[in-house]
Coordinates of C-alpha atoms in Angstrom, one line a residue:
M64 CA -8.5 19.2 -11.1
H65 CA -8.5 16.3 -13.8
F66 CA -5.4 14.7 -14.4
A67 CA -5.7 13.9 -18.3
S68 CA -4.7 17.4 -19.0
L69 CA -1.4 17.5 -16.5
P70 CA 1.0 16.5 -19.0
S71 CA 0.5 19.1 -21.8
E72 CA 0.3 21.6 -18.6
R73 CA 3.5 20.7 -17.7
A74 CA 4.7 20.5 -21.2
G75 CA 3.3 23.9 -21.7
A76 CA 4.5 25.3 -18.3
R77 CA 8.8 23.8 -18.5
P78 CA 9.4 22.0 -22.1
D79 CA 12.5 21.2 -20.5
G80 CA 11.4 20.2 -16.9
P81 CA 12.3 16.7 -15.5
C82 CA 9.7 14.6 -15.1
L83 CA 10.0 10.7 -14.9
S84 CA 13.4 8.6 -14.4
D85 CA 13.7 5.1 -15.2
E86 CA 16.2 2.6 -15.8
T87 CA 14.7 1.9 -19.2
V88 CA 14.0 5.1 -20.7
G89 CA 16.6 7.3 -18.5
T90 CA 15.2 11.2 -17.7
L91 CA 12.0 12.2 -19.9
T92 CA 11.4 16.1 -19.8
N93 CA 7.6 17.7 -19.6
Q94 CA 7.4 17.5 -23.3
A95 CA 8.4 14.0 -23.9
F96 CA 6.1 13.0 -21.6
A97 CA 3.2 14.4 -23.1
A98 CA 5.1 13.6 -26.1
R99 CA 4.3 9.0 -25.1
V100 CA 1.1 9.6 -23.9
E101 CA -0.3 11.4 -27.2
A102 CA 1.2 8.5 -28.6
A103 CA 0.1 6.3 -26.8
S104 CA -3.4 7.6 -26.4
R105 CA -3.6 7.0 -30.4
V106 CA -2.9 3.8 -30.5
F107 CA -5.0 2.9 -27.2
A108 CA -8.1 4.8 -29.9
T109 CA -7.4 2.6 -32.3
H110 CA -8.6 -0.2 -30.5
G111 CA -11.7 1.5 -29.3
V112 CA -10.5 2.8 -26.2
A113 CA -12.6 6.0 -25.7
R114 CA -14.9 6.9 -22.0
G115 CA -16.3 4.0 -20.6
T116 CA -14.4 1.7 -21.4
V117 CA -11.3 0.1 -19.8
V118 CA -7.7 -0.6 -20.2
A119 CA -5.2 -3.2 -17.9
V120 CA -1.9 -2.6 -17.7
R121 CA 0.2 -5.4 -16.2
L122 CA 3.8 -4.2 -16.2
P123 CA 7.1 -4.1 -13.8
N124 CA 7.5 -0.4 -12.1
R125 CA 8.6 1.4 -15.2
V126 CA 7.5 4.5 -17.5
D127 CA 5.3 2.6 -19.5
L128 CA 3.1 2.0 -17.3
V129 CA 2.1 5.7 -16.2
V130 CA 2.1 6.6 -19.3
T131 CA -0.8 3.9 -19.7
L132 CA -2.2 5.7 -17.2
F133 CA -2.0 8.9 -18.4
A134 CA -3.5 8.3 -21.9
A135 CA -6.1 6.3 -21.2
W136 CA -7.2 8.8 -18.5
R137 CA -7.2 11.6 -22.0
L138 CA -9.3 9.8 -23.7
G139 CA -12.0 9.6 -20.7
A140 CA -11.0 5.7 -19.8
A141 CA -10.1 3.9 -16.6
V142 CA -7.4 2.0 -16.1
T143 CA -6.7 -1.5 -13.6
P144 CA -3.5 -2.2 -13.1
V145 CA -2.3 -6.3 -12.6
N146 CA 0.3 -7.6 -10.4
P147 CA 3.1 -8.8 -12.9
A148 CA 3.3 -12.0 -10.6
L149 CA -1.0 -12.9 -10.9
A150 CA -0.7 -16.0 -12.3
H151 CA -2.4 -16.2 -15.7
G152 CA -5.8 -17.3 -14.6
E153 CA -5.6 -14.5 -11.9
A154 CA -4.7 -11.8 -14.0
G155 CA -7.8 -13.2 -16.8
Y156 CA -10.4 -12.7 -13.8
Q157 CA -9.0 -9.1 -13.2
V158 CA -8.7 -8.5 -16.4
A159 CA -12.5 -10.1 -17.3
D160 CA -14.1 -8.7 -13.6
S161 CA -12.9 -5.2 -14.7
G162 CA -14.3 -5.6 -18.9
A163 CA -10.8 -4.2 -19.6
R164 CA -11.1 -3.6 -23.8
V165 CA -6.4 -3.4 -24.0
L166 CA -4.0 -5.1 -21.9
V167 CA -0.8 -3.3 -21.5
T168 CA 1.5 -6.3 -20.9
H169 CA 5.6 -6.6 -21.2
D170 CA 5.3 -10.7 -21.8
G171 CA 2.7 -11.4 -24.4
L172 CA 0.1 -12.6 -22.1
S173 CA -2.8 -13.0 -24.0
L174 CA -6.2 -12.9 -22.2
E175 CA -9.6 -13.5 -23.5
G176 CA -11.6 -10.5 -24.1
A177 CA -9.1 -8.0 -24.7
T178 CA -6.5 -7.4 -27.6
T179 CA -3.1 -7.4 -25.5
L180 CA -0.5 -4.4 -26.5
A181 CA 3.3 -4.3 -25.4
P182 CA 4.9 -1.4 -24.0
E183 CA 6.4 -0.9 -27.5
D184 CA 3.3 -0.8 -29.1
L185 CA 2.6 2.3 -28.0
T186 CA 5.1 4.4 -30.0
A187 CA 3.7 3.2 -32.9
P188 CA 2.5 6.1 -35.1
R189 CA -1.0 6.5 -35.6
A190 CA -1.4 9.2 -37.8
G191 CA -4.9 11.0 -38.4
V192 CA -6.7 9.4 -35.3
D193 CA -8.4 11.6 -33.1
V194 CA -6.9 12.0 -29.5
S195 CA -8.3 15.8 -28.4
L196 CA -9.0 15.4 -24.9
A197 CA -12.5 13.8 -23.7
E198 CA -14.3 16.9 -21.8
P199 CA -13.1 16.0 -18.2
D200 CA -15.6 15.0 -15.2
L201 CA -14.2 14.9 -12.0
D202 CA -17.1 11.9 -11.8
D203 CA -15.1 9.6 -14.5
L204 CA -14.0 6.1 -13.4
A205 CA -10.1 6.8 -13.1
L206 CA -9.0 3.7 -11.3
L207 CA -10.3 0.8 -11.0
V208 CA -7.6 -0.9 -8.0
Y209 CA -8.3 -4.6 -7.4
T210 CA -7.9 -6.0 -3.6
S211 CA -5.5 -8.4 -2.3
G212 CA -8.6 -11.1 -2.2
T213 CA -7.4 -12.1 1.9
T214 CA -11.2 -12.2 2.2
G215 CA -12.1 -14.2 -0.9
R216 CA -12.2 -13.2 -4.8
P217 CA -10.2 -9.9 -5.3
K218 CA -12.8 -6.9 -5.4
G219 CA -12.2 -4.2 -8.0
V220 CA -12.4 -0.9 -6.1
E221 CA -13.9 2.3 -8.1
L222 CA -12.0 5.7 -7.7
T223 CA -12.7 8.8 -9.5
H224 CA -11.0 11.4 -11.1
A225 CA -12.5 13.7 -7.8
N226 CA -11.4 10.9 -5.3
L227 CA -7.4 11.7 -7.2
D228 CA -8.0 14.9 -7.0
A229 CA -9.1 15.7 -3.7
M230 CA -6.0 12.8 -2.2
T231 CA -3.3 14.4 -4.3
A232 CA -4.1 18.2 -2.9
T233 CA -4.4 16.0 0.5
M234 CA -0.8 14.9 -0.2
V235 CA 0.5 17.7 -1.5
E236 CA -0.6 20.1 1.9
A237 CA 0.4 17.9 4.2
L238 CA 3.8 17.0 3.0
S239 CA 4.5 20.3 1.3
L240 CA 5.4 19.6 -1.4
D241 CA 6.4 22.0 -4.7
E242 CA 8.4 21.7 -7.4
D243 CA 11.7 21.2 -6.2
D244 CA 10.3 17.7 -5.3
H245 CA 11.3 14.5 -5.9
S246 CA 9.9 11.2 -5.3
L247 CA 11.9 7.9 -5.7
L248 CA 9.2 5.2 -5.9
I249 CA 10.0 1.6 -4.5
L250 CA 6.5 0.2 -4.6
P251 CA 4.9 -1.4 -6.9
L252 CA 2.4 1.2 -9.3
F253 CA -0.1 -1.9 -9.1
H254 CA -1.0 -0.4 -6.0
V255 CA -2.9 3.0 -4.6
N256 CA 0.0 4.5 -2.6
G257 CA 2.8 4.0 -5.3
I258 CA 0.4 5.8 -7.9
V259 CA -0.8 8.3 -5.6
V260 CA 1.7 8.9 -3.3
S261 CA 5.0 8.6 -5.4
V262 CA 4.0 9.9 -8.8
L263 CA 0.7 11.8 -9.2
S264 CA 1.5 14.0 -5.9
P265 CA 4.7 15.0 -7.1
L266 CA 3.7 15.7 -11.0
R267 CA 1.0 17.8 -9.4
A268 CA 2.6 19.6 -7.2
G269 CA 6.0 20.5 -10.6
G270 CA 8.4 18.2 -9.5
R271 CA 9.0 14.9 -10.3
A272 CA 9.4 10.8 -10.0
T273 CA 12.2 8.6 -10.4
I274 CA 10.8 5.2 -10.8
A275 CA 12.5 2.4 -9.4
G276 CA 13.0 -1.0 -10.1
R277 CA 11.8 -4.2 -7.7
F278 CA 13.3 -3.3 -4.3
D279 CA 16.6 -4.5 -3.0
P280 CA 17.6 -3.6 0.0
R281 CA 21.9 -3.8 -1.0
T282 CA 21.4 -1.6 -3.8
F283 CA 18.4 0.7 -2.4
F284 CA 21.1 3.0 -1.0
A285 CA 23.0 3.3 -4.5
T286 CA 19.6 4.1 -5.9
L287 CA 19.1 6.4 -3.8
E288 CA 22.2 8.4 -3.7
A289 CA 22.5 8.5 -7.6
A290 CA 18.9 10.2 -8.1
R291 CA 19.3 12.4 -4.9
P292 CA 15.5 12.6 -3.9
T293 CA 13.7 14.4 -1.5
Y294 CA 11.5 11.5 -0.6
F295 CA 10.5 8.0 -0.9
S296 CA 7.5 5.8 0.6
G297 CA 7.6 2.9 1.8
V298 CA 6.0 -0.4 3.8
P299 CA 7.5 -1.7 7.3
A300 CA 9.1 -4.5 5.7
I301 CA 11.4 -2.5 3.5
Y302 CA 12.1 -0.1 6.7
T303 CA 13.1 -3.7 8.6
M304 CA 15.2 -4.8 5.7
L305 CA 16.6 -1.1 5.6
A306 CA 17.4 -1.2 9.6
N307 CA 19.2 -4.6 9.2
L308 CA 21.1 -4.0 6.9
P309 CA 25.4 -4.3 7.8
A310 CA 26.7 -1.6 10.0
E311 CA 29.0 -0.9 7.5
V312 CA 26.7 0.6 5.2
E313 CA 26.5 4.1 5.6
P314 CA 24.3 5.9 3.0
D315 CA 24.3 9.9 2.6
T316 CA 20.7 10.2 2.7
S317 CA 20.9 14.3 2.6
S318 CA 18.8 14.9 -0.2
L319 CA 16.0 13.5 1.9
R320 CA 12.9 16.0 3.3
F321 CA 11.4 12.7 4.9
V322 CA 10.5 9.6 3.9
A323 CA 6.9 7.9 4.4
C324 CA 5.4 4.5 5.5
G325 CA 1.9 3.1 5.2
A326 CA 0.1 -0.2 4.3
A327 CA 0.6 -1.2 8.5
P328 CA 1.3 0.4 11.5
M329 CA 5.2 0.4 12.0
P330 CA 6.4 -0.5 15.7
G331 CA 7.8 2.0 17.4
A332 CA 11.1 0.6 17.8
L333 CA 11.4 0.0 14.2
I334 CA 10.9 3.9 13.6
S335 CA 13.4 4.7 16.2
R336 CA 15.9 2.6 14.7
V337 CA 15.5 3.8 11.0
E338 CA 15.7 7.8 11.8
E339 CA 18.6 7.3 14.2
R340 CA 20.6 5.0 11.6
F341 CA 19.6 7.0 8.9
G342 CA 19.2 10.3 9.9
V343 CA 16.0 10.7 8.3
L344 CA 12.4 11.6 9.5
L345 CA 9.8 8.9 9.3
I346 CA 6.4 9.7 8.7
E347 CA 3.6 7.1 9.4
G348 CA 0.5 7.1 8.3
Y349 CA -2.5 5.4 8.0
G350 CA -5.5 4.1 4.6
L351 CA -6.7 1.8 2.4
S352 CA -7.0 1.5 -1.4
E353 CA -10.9 2.2 -0.8
G354 CA -10.0 5.3 0.8
T355 CA -7.7 6.6 -2.8
C356 CA -4.4 5.6 0.0
A357 CA -4.2 7.4 2.9
S358 CA -6.8 9.2 5.3
T359 CA -4.1 10.1 8.4
S360 CA -1.1 11.1 9.1
N361 CA 1.7 11.7 11.4
P362 CA 2.5 15.7 11.1
L363 CA 5.3 16.6 9.2
D364 CA 5.9 19.8 11.4
G365 CA 4.3 19.1 14.8
V366 CA 3.5 16.7 17.1
R367 CA 3.8 12.6 15.8
K368 CA 3.6 9.8 18.2
P369 CA 5.2 7.2 17.6
G370 CA 3.2 3.9 18.0
T371 CA 0.1 6.1 16.4
V372 CA -0.7 6.7 12.2
G373 CA -1.6 10.4 13.3
V374 CA -4.4 12.6 12.7
A375 CA -6.9 12.7 10.3
L376 CA -5.8 14.5 6.4
P377 CA -7.3 17.6 6.0
G378 CA -11.1 17.0 4.5
Q379 CA -11.3 13.7 6.0
T380 CA -13.2 13.0 8.9
V381 CA -11.9 10.0 11.0
A382 CA -13.8 8.3 13.5
V383 CA -14.3 5.2 15.9
M384 CA -18.0 3.6 16.1
A385 CA -19.3 0.9 18.0
P386 CA -20.9 -2.5 17.3
D387 CA -24.1 -0.6 16.9
G388 CA -22.8 2.1 15.4
T389 CA -23.0 4.8 17.5
L390 CA -19.4 6.7 18.2
V391 CA -17.4 5.9 20.6
P392 CA -15.5 8.8 22.6
R393 CA -11.5 9.2 22.6
G394 CA -9.9 6.3 24.3
E395 CA -12.3 3.6 23.6
R396 CA -11.3 0.8 20.7
G397 CA -13.9 0.3 17.8
E398 CA -14.1 0.1 14.3
V399 CA -12.4 2.6 12.5
V400 CA -14.8 4.6 9.9
I401 CA -14.0 7.3 7.6
Q402 CA -16.0 10.1 5.2
G403 CA -14.6 12.1 3.0
P404 CA -13.8 12.7 -0.7
T405 CA -11.4 10.1 -1.0
V406 CA -14.1 7.4 0.0
M407 CA -14.3 5.3 -3.1
R408 CA -17.5 5.1 -5.2
G409 CA -18.0 1.6 -4.6
Y410 CA -17.0 -2.1 -5.4
H411 CA -17.1 -3.0 -9.7
N412 CA -19.8 -4.9 -9.8
R413 CA -20.6 -5.2 -6.2
P414 CA -23.6 -3.6 -5.1
E415 CA -23.9 -5.5 -1.6
E416 CA -20.7 -5.4 -0.6
T417 CA -20.2 -1.6 -0.9
A418 CA -23.5 -1.0 0.8
Q419 CA -22.0 -3.0 3.5
A420 CA -18.7 -1.3 3.4
L421 CA -20.5 2.2 3.1
K422 CA -22.6 1.5 5.5
D423 CA -25.1 4.6 7.0
G424 CA -22.5 6.8 5.1
W425 CA -18.9 5.9 6.5
L426 CA -16.6 3.6 5.3
H427 CA -15.5 1.0 7.1
T428 CA -12.4 -0.2 7.5
G429 CA -12.4 -3.8 9.2
D430 CA -9.9 -1.9 11.7
V431 CA -9.9 -1.7 15.3
G432 CA -8.5 2.0 16.8
I433 CA -8.2 4.4 19.2
L434 CA -8.4 8.1 18.9
D435 CA -6.5 9.8 21.8
E436 CA -7.5 13.0 23.4
D437 CA -5.3 14.7 21.1
G438 CA -7.4 13.0 17.7
Y439 CA -4.4 11.0 16.8
L440 CA -5.3 7.3 15.8
R441 CA -3.5 4.4 17.0
I442 CA -4.4 1.3 15.2
V443 CA -5.3 -1.2 17.3
D444 CA -5.3 -4.2 14.6
R445 CA -7.9 -5.9 11.9
M446 CA -11.0 -7.0 13.0
K447 CA -10.8 -9.9 11.1
D448 CA -7.3 -11.2 12.9
M449 CA -8.9 -10.5 16.3
I450 CA -8.0 -13.9 18.5
I451 CA -10.4 -14.7 20.9
R452 CA -9.2 -16.9 23.7
G453 CA -11.6 -18.1 26.7
G454 CA -13.7 -15.0 26.6
E455 CA -10.9 -12.6 26.2
N456 CA -10.2 -10.4 23.1
I457 CA -6.5 -10.6 21.7
Y458 CA -4.9 -8.0 19.2
P459 CA -2.4 -9.5 17.2
Q460 CA -0.4 -6.3 16.8
E461 CA -0.1 -5.9 20.6
I462 CA 1.8 -8.8 20.9
E463 CA 4.0 -8.4 17.6
H464 CA 5.1 -4.8 18.8
A465 CA 6.1 -6.2 22.4
I466 CA 7.9 -9.5 20.1
H467 CA 10.0 -6.2 17.9
A468 CA 11.2 -4.7 21.6
H469 CA 13.1 -7.4 21.8
P470 CA 16.9 -6.2 19.7
A471 CA 17.0 -9.7 18.1
V472 CA 13.5 -10.0 16.7
L473 CA 13.1 -8.6 12.9
E474 CA 9.8 -9.4 12.4
A475 CA 6.8 -11.0 13.8
A476 CA 3.5 -12.0 13.0
V477 CA 1.0 -13.4 15.5
V478 CA -2.0 -15.6 14.1
G479 CA -4.3 -17.5 16.5
R480 CA -5.2 -21.7 16.4
P481 CA -8.0 -23.1 17.0
H482 CA -7.6 -24.6 20.5
P483 CA -10.6 -26.9 21.8
V484 CA -10.9 -25.8 25.2
M485 CA -10.0 -22.1 25.2
G486 CA -11.9 -21.3 21.4
E487 CA -8.4 -19.9 19.6
E488 CA -4.4 -19.5 21.2
P489 CA -2.1 -16.8 19.8
V490 CA 1.0 -18.4 17.7
A491 CA 4.0 -16.5 16.7
F492 CA 6.3 -16.7 13.6
V493 CA 9.7 -14.4 14.4
A494 CA 12.2 -14.1 12.2
L495 CA 15.5 -12.8 13.8
R496 CA 17.9 -10.2 12.8
E497 CA 21.8 -11.5 11.2
G498 CA 23.6 -12.9 13.7
A499 CA 21.2 -12.7 16.5
T500 CA 19.9 -16.1 18.6
L501 CA 17.1 -16.6 20.4
D502 CA 14.9 -19.5 21.8
E503 CA 11.3 -19.5 22.4
D504 CA 11.5 -20.0 26.4
E505 CA 13.8 -17.0 25.9
L506 CA 11.0 -15.1 23.8
V507 CA 8.4 -16.0 26.1
A508 CA 10.2 -14.9 28.8
F509 CA 10.7 -11.4 27.8
L510 CA 7.2 -11.2 26.8
T511 CA 6.1 -12.0 30.1
Q512 CA 7.6 -8.9 31.8
R513 CA 5.2 -6.6 28.9
I514 CA 2.1 -8.4 28.0
A515 CA -0.5 -10.4 30.1
K516 CA -0.4 -14.0 30.8
F517 CA -3.3 -14.9 28.3
K518 CA -2.2 -13.1 25.7
L519 CA 1.3 -14.5 25.7
P520 CA 2.0 -17.0 22.4
T521 CA 1.7 -20.8 22.8
S522 CA 4.0 -21.6 20.7
V523 CA 7.0 -19.3 18.7
T524 CA 8.2 -20.9 15.4
F525 CA 11.7 -19.0 14.3
V526 CA 11.0 -18.7 10.4
D527 CA 14.2 -17.3 7.6
E528 CA 11.3 -14.1 6.8
V529 CA 8.0 -13.8 7.4
P530 CA 6.2 -14.3 4.5
K531 CA 4.2 -11.2 3.1
N532 CA 1.4 -10.0 0.4
P533 CA 2.0 -8.1 -3.1
V534 CA 2.0 -5.0 -1.1
G535 CA 4.4 -6.2 1.7
K536 CA 1.9 -6.7 4.6
F537 CA 2.4 -10.1 6.4
D538 CA 0.3 -13.1 4.8
K539 CA -1.7 -13.7 8.0
P540 CA -3.8 -15.9 5.9
R541 CA -1.1 -17.9 4.2
L542 CA 0.8 -18.5 8.4
R543 CA -3.5 -19.3 9.1
A544 CA -2.9 -22.6 6.3
T545 CA 0.4 -23.2 7.7
I546 CA -1.1 -23.9 10.9
A547 CA -4.2 -25.9 9.3
S548 CA -1.8 -27.9 7.5
A549 CA 0.7 -28.9 10.4
G550 CA -2.8 -29.7 12.1
A551 CA -4.5 -31.8 9.7
S552 CA -1.0 -33.7 9.1
A553 CA -0.9 -34.7 12.9
M554 CA -4.1 -35.9 13.1
S555 CA -3.9 -39.6 12.9
P556 CA -6.0 -41.5 10.7
G557 CA -9.6 -41.8 11.9
E558 CA -9.9 -38.0 13.5
E559 CA -12.0 -35.7 12.2
T560 CA -11.0 -32.1 11.1
S561 CA -13.9 -30.5 13.3

């Protein structure tokens, strides 16, 4: 389906049915949502938004952001969601790189080349403006989602309506979504997971979505109990915070059919802790923006294997590839590669990087993985995060999972540190659960029983919280920068950084 027509279709089928909710507008019916989309499209049209143009939207999680998506699509335009936390220069780069004609923002930010509109402007009357539905074309660009930029300047991932159609159809099938489903959105709407899993998929299925504000573990369950959703999607950091809440927090989770986790592999011990404490079924999946969100998932009904991210979703092929481009047998590790209708069109204005990512008909993920005999995928680590110590390959995620098995540990991240003889060595950053105590010697002794000696971290830094990037993944570039800074400051004046 083409999402441009969804608001009017829902309004025609069930005008008074609930559609979207947030704390600013309450609950919008299908008819009210369709009216807002049409009004916003009239406003956009007066500012030159049409097929082939781009609208940038820089808003916190709220209904107006979803209205912007559908209003732009109604005119045949694409949308680039901008992280509200970006600095002026960072936001300016994305708006300029995307070629956005209009910027919808809540704080009056003005950027060269784009007309700034406030959310309130989207409801202004625009009589006489032609907002007839653009001729639907599934090959049109729908979303321009920018990567986090950990390997350089952020890149715009081009996702078409065909990508969204395939991904949401898969989500509806895999999660058995229907008109009774109600998602609670807690992930940021500038990321494809929040848009696809928590908004577009339930709306396509005839269900509804409640858009929560910024995630706060102290207030989350009150929000959940008031909204009574059937599911929500989170990242490991969110589940870590929920699992660490005081024992007296005993929420009513009876409305939930399941909860989902993505963005980064989740330790099996944490999955068990969340399921046992809150009485929920946790479905872990795997994907990336370049694949329109998800490519594998543990099944809702069937065998779930904690420690894996499940099997390939319908319509997609997931394989493991050797450096020479051949596919490796089950049980052997290599780069995870993906084929299917959810694979991006390419990186915006980056032909060389597009060719590298989509080489030989496969999306190259940069993740190291292993497929077991049943086709369940285990993510070993990011290729660029691998540590080579004295010729031995070390995958930080394996060490992180071993550390996480200690009952005192809340979260842990491992990165490589340069070593003059061994090349690199693993170092760990660890945050403890509230009230827990643990020292480096105790942790290393614990790990000695679980991982090989050459994998043991050579130093452990205890921190209040392991830093994370905007989508909830451990911010390893920041940790590496911390190590580099500490190393530089420890040098004598005559030493060189090489």
